[in-house]
Backbone as ProteinMPNN parsed JSONL, in Angstrom:
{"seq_chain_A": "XXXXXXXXXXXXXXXXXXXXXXXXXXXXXXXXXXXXXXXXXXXXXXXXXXXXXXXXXXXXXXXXXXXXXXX", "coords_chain_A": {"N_chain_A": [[-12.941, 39.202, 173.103], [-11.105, 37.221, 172.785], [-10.328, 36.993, 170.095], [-8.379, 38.808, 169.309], [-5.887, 37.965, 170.402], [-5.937, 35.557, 168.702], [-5.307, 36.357, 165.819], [-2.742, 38.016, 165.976], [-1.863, 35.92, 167.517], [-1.264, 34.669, 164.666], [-0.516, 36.638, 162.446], [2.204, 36.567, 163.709], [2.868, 34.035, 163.313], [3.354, 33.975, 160.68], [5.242, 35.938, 159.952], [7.248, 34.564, 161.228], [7.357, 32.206, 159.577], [8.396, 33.934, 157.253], [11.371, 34.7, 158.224], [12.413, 32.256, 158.908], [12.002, 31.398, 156.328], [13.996, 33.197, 154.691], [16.493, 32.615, 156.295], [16.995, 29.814, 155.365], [17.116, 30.737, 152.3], [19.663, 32.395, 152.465], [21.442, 30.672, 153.316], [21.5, 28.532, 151.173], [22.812, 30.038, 149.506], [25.159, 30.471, 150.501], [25.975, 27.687, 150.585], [26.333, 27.987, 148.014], [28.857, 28.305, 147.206], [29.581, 30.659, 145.883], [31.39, 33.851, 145.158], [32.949, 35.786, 146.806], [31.644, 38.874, 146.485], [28.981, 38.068, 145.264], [28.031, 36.491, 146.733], [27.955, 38.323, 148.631], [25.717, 40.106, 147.197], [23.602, 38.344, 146.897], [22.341, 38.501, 149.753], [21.92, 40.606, 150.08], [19.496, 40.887, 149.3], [18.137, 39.342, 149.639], [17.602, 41.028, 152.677], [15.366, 42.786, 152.322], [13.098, 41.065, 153.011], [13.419, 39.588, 155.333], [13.917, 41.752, 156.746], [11.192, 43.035, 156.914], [9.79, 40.244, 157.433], [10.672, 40.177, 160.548], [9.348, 42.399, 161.562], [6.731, 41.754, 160.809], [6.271, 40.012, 162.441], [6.872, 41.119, 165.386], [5.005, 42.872, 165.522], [2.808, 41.141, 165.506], [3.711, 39.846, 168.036], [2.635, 42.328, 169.132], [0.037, 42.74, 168.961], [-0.861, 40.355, 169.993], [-0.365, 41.238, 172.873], [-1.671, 43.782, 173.041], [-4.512, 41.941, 172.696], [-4.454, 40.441, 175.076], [-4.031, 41.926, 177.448], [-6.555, 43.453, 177.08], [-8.34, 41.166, 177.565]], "CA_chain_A": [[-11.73, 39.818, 172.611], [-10.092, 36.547, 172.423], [-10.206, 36.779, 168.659], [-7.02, 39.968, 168.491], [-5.103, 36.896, 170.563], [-5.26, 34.512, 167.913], [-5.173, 37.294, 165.137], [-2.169, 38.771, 166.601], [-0.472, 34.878, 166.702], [-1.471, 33.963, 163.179], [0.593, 37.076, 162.227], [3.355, 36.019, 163.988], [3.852, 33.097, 162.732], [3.793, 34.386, 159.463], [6.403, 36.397, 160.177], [8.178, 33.318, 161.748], [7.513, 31.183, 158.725], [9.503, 34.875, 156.726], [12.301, 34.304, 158.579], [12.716, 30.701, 158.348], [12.75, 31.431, 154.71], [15.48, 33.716, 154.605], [17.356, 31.761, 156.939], [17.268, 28.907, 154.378], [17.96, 31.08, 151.59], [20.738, 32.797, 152.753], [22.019, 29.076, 153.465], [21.741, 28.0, 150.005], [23.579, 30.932, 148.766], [26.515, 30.399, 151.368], [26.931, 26.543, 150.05], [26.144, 27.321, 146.515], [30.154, 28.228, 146.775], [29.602, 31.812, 145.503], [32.26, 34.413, 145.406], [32.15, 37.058, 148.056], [30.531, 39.848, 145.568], [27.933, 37.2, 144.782], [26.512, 36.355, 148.258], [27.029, 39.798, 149.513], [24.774, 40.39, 146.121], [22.333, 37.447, 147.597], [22.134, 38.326, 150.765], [21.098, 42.207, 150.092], [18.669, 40.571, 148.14], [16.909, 38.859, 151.238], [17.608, 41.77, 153.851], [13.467, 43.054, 153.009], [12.21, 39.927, 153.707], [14.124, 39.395, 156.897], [13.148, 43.135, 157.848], [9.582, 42.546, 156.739], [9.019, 39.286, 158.384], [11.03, 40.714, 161.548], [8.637, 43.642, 161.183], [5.308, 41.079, 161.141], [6.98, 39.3, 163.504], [6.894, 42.499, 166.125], [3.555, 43.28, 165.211], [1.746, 40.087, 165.859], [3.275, 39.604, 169.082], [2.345, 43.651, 170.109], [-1.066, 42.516, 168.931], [-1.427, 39.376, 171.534], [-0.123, 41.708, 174.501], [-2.854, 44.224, 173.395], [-5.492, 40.776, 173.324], [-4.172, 39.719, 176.593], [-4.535, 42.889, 178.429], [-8.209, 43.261, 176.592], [-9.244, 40.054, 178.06]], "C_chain_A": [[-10.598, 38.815, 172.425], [-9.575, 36.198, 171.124], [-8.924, 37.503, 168.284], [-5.983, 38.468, 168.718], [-4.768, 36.289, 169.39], [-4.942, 34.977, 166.733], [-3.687, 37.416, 164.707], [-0.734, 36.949, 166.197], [-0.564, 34.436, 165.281], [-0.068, 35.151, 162.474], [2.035, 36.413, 162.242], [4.159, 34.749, 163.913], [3.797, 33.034, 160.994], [4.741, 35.26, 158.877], [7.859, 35.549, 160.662], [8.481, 32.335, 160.252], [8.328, 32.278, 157.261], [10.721, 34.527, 156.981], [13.233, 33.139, 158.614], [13.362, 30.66, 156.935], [14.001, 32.178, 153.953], [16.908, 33.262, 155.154], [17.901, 30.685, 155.729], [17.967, 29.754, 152.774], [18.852, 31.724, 151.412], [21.978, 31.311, 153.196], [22.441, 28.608, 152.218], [22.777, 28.558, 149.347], [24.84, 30.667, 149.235], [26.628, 28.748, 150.728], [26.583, 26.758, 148.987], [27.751, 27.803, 146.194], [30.223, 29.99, 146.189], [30.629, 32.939, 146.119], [31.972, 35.331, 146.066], [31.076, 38.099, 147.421], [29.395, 39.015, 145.824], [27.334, 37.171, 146.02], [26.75, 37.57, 148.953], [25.618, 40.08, 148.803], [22.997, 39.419, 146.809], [22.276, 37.668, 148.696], [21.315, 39.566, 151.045], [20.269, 41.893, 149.363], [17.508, 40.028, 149.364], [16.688, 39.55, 152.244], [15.907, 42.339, 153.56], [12.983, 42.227, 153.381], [12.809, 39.627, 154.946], [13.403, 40.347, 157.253], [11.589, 43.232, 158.233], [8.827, 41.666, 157.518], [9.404, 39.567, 160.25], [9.819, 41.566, 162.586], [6.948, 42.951, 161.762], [5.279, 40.362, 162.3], [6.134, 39.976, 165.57], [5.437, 42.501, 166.162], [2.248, 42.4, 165.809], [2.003, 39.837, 167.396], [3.151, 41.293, 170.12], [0.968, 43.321, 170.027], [-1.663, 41.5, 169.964], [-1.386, 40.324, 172.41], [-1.155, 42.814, 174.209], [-4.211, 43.156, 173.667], [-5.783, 40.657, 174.453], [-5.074, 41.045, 177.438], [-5.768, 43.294, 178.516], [-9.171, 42.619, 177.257], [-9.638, 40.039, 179.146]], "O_chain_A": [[-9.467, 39.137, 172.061], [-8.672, 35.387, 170.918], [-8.303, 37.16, 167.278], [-5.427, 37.896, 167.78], [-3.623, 36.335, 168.94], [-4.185, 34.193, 166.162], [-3.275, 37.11, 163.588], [0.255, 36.739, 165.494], [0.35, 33.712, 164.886], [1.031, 34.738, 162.104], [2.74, 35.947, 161.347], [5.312, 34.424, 164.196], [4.185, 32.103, 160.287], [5.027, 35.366, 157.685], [9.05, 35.82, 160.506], [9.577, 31.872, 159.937], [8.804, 31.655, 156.313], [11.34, 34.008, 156.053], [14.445, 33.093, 158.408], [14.43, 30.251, 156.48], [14.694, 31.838, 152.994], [18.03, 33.447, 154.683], [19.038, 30.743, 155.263], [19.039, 29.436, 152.261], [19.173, 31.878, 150.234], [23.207, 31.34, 153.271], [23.616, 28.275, 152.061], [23.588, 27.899, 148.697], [25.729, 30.614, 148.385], [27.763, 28.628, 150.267], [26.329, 25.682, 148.446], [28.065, 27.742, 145.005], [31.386, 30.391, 146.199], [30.765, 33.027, 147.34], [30.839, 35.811, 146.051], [29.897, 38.15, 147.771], [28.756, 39.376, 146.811], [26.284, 37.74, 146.321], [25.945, 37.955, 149.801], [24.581, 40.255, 149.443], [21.846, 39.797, 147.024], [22.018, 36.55, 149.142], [20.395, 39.692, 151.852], [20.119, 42.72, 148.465], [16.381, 40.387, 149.706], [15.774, 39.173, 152.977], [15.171, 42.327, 154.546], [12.203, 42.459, 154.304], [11.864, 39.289, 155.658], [12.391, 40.182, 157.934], [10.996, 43.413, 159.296], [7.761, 41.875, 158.098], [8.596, 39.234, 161.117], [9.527, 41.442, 163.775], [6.232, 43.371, 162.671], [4.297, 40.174, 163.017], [5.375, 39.508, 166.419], [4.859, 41.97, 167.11], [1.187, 42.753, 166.324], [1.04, 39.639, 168.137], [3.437, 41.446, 171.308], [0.407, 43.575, 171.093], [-2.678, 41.7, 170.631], [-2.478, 40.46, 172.963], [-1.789, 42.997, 175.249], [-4.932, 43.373, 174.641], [-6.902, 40.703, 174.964], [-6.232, 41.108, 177.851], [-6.286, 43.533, 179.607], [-10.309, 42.987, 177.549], [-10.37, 39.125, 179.524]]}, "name": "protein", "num_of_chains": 1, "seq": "XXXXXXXXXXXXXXXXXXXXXXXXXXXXXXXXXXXXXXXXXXXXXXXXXXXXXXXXXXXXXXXXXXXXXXX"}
């Protein structure tokens, strides 16, 4: 059953490597100088992928702690 374990982290860092990316492009948007409208506009533009990778995030590590307890 040590296979959900690594399952479970592969998720989660694909949910990690989501986040990262919103991080960065919510970055870009804030120095590309853009007027408030504008990066509110970009920023509600990245809130699914934040929630999403948040979301996979969650998921992968509920999936280790079922692994673990499995094992």
């Amino acid at each position: 059953m040590s296979w959900i374990i690594w399952v479970g982290a592969a998720i989660s860092v694909i949910g990690l490597i989501g986040l990262l990316l919103s991080i960065v492009k919510v970055n870009k948007a804030r120095r590309a100088g853009l007027s408030d409208e504008d990066l509110r506009e970009a920023v509600q533009k990245v809130i699914p992928l934040n929630l999403g990778s948040l979301f996979l995030s969650v998921l992968g590590l509920m999936t280790v702690i079922v692994g673990i307890s499995f094992a």
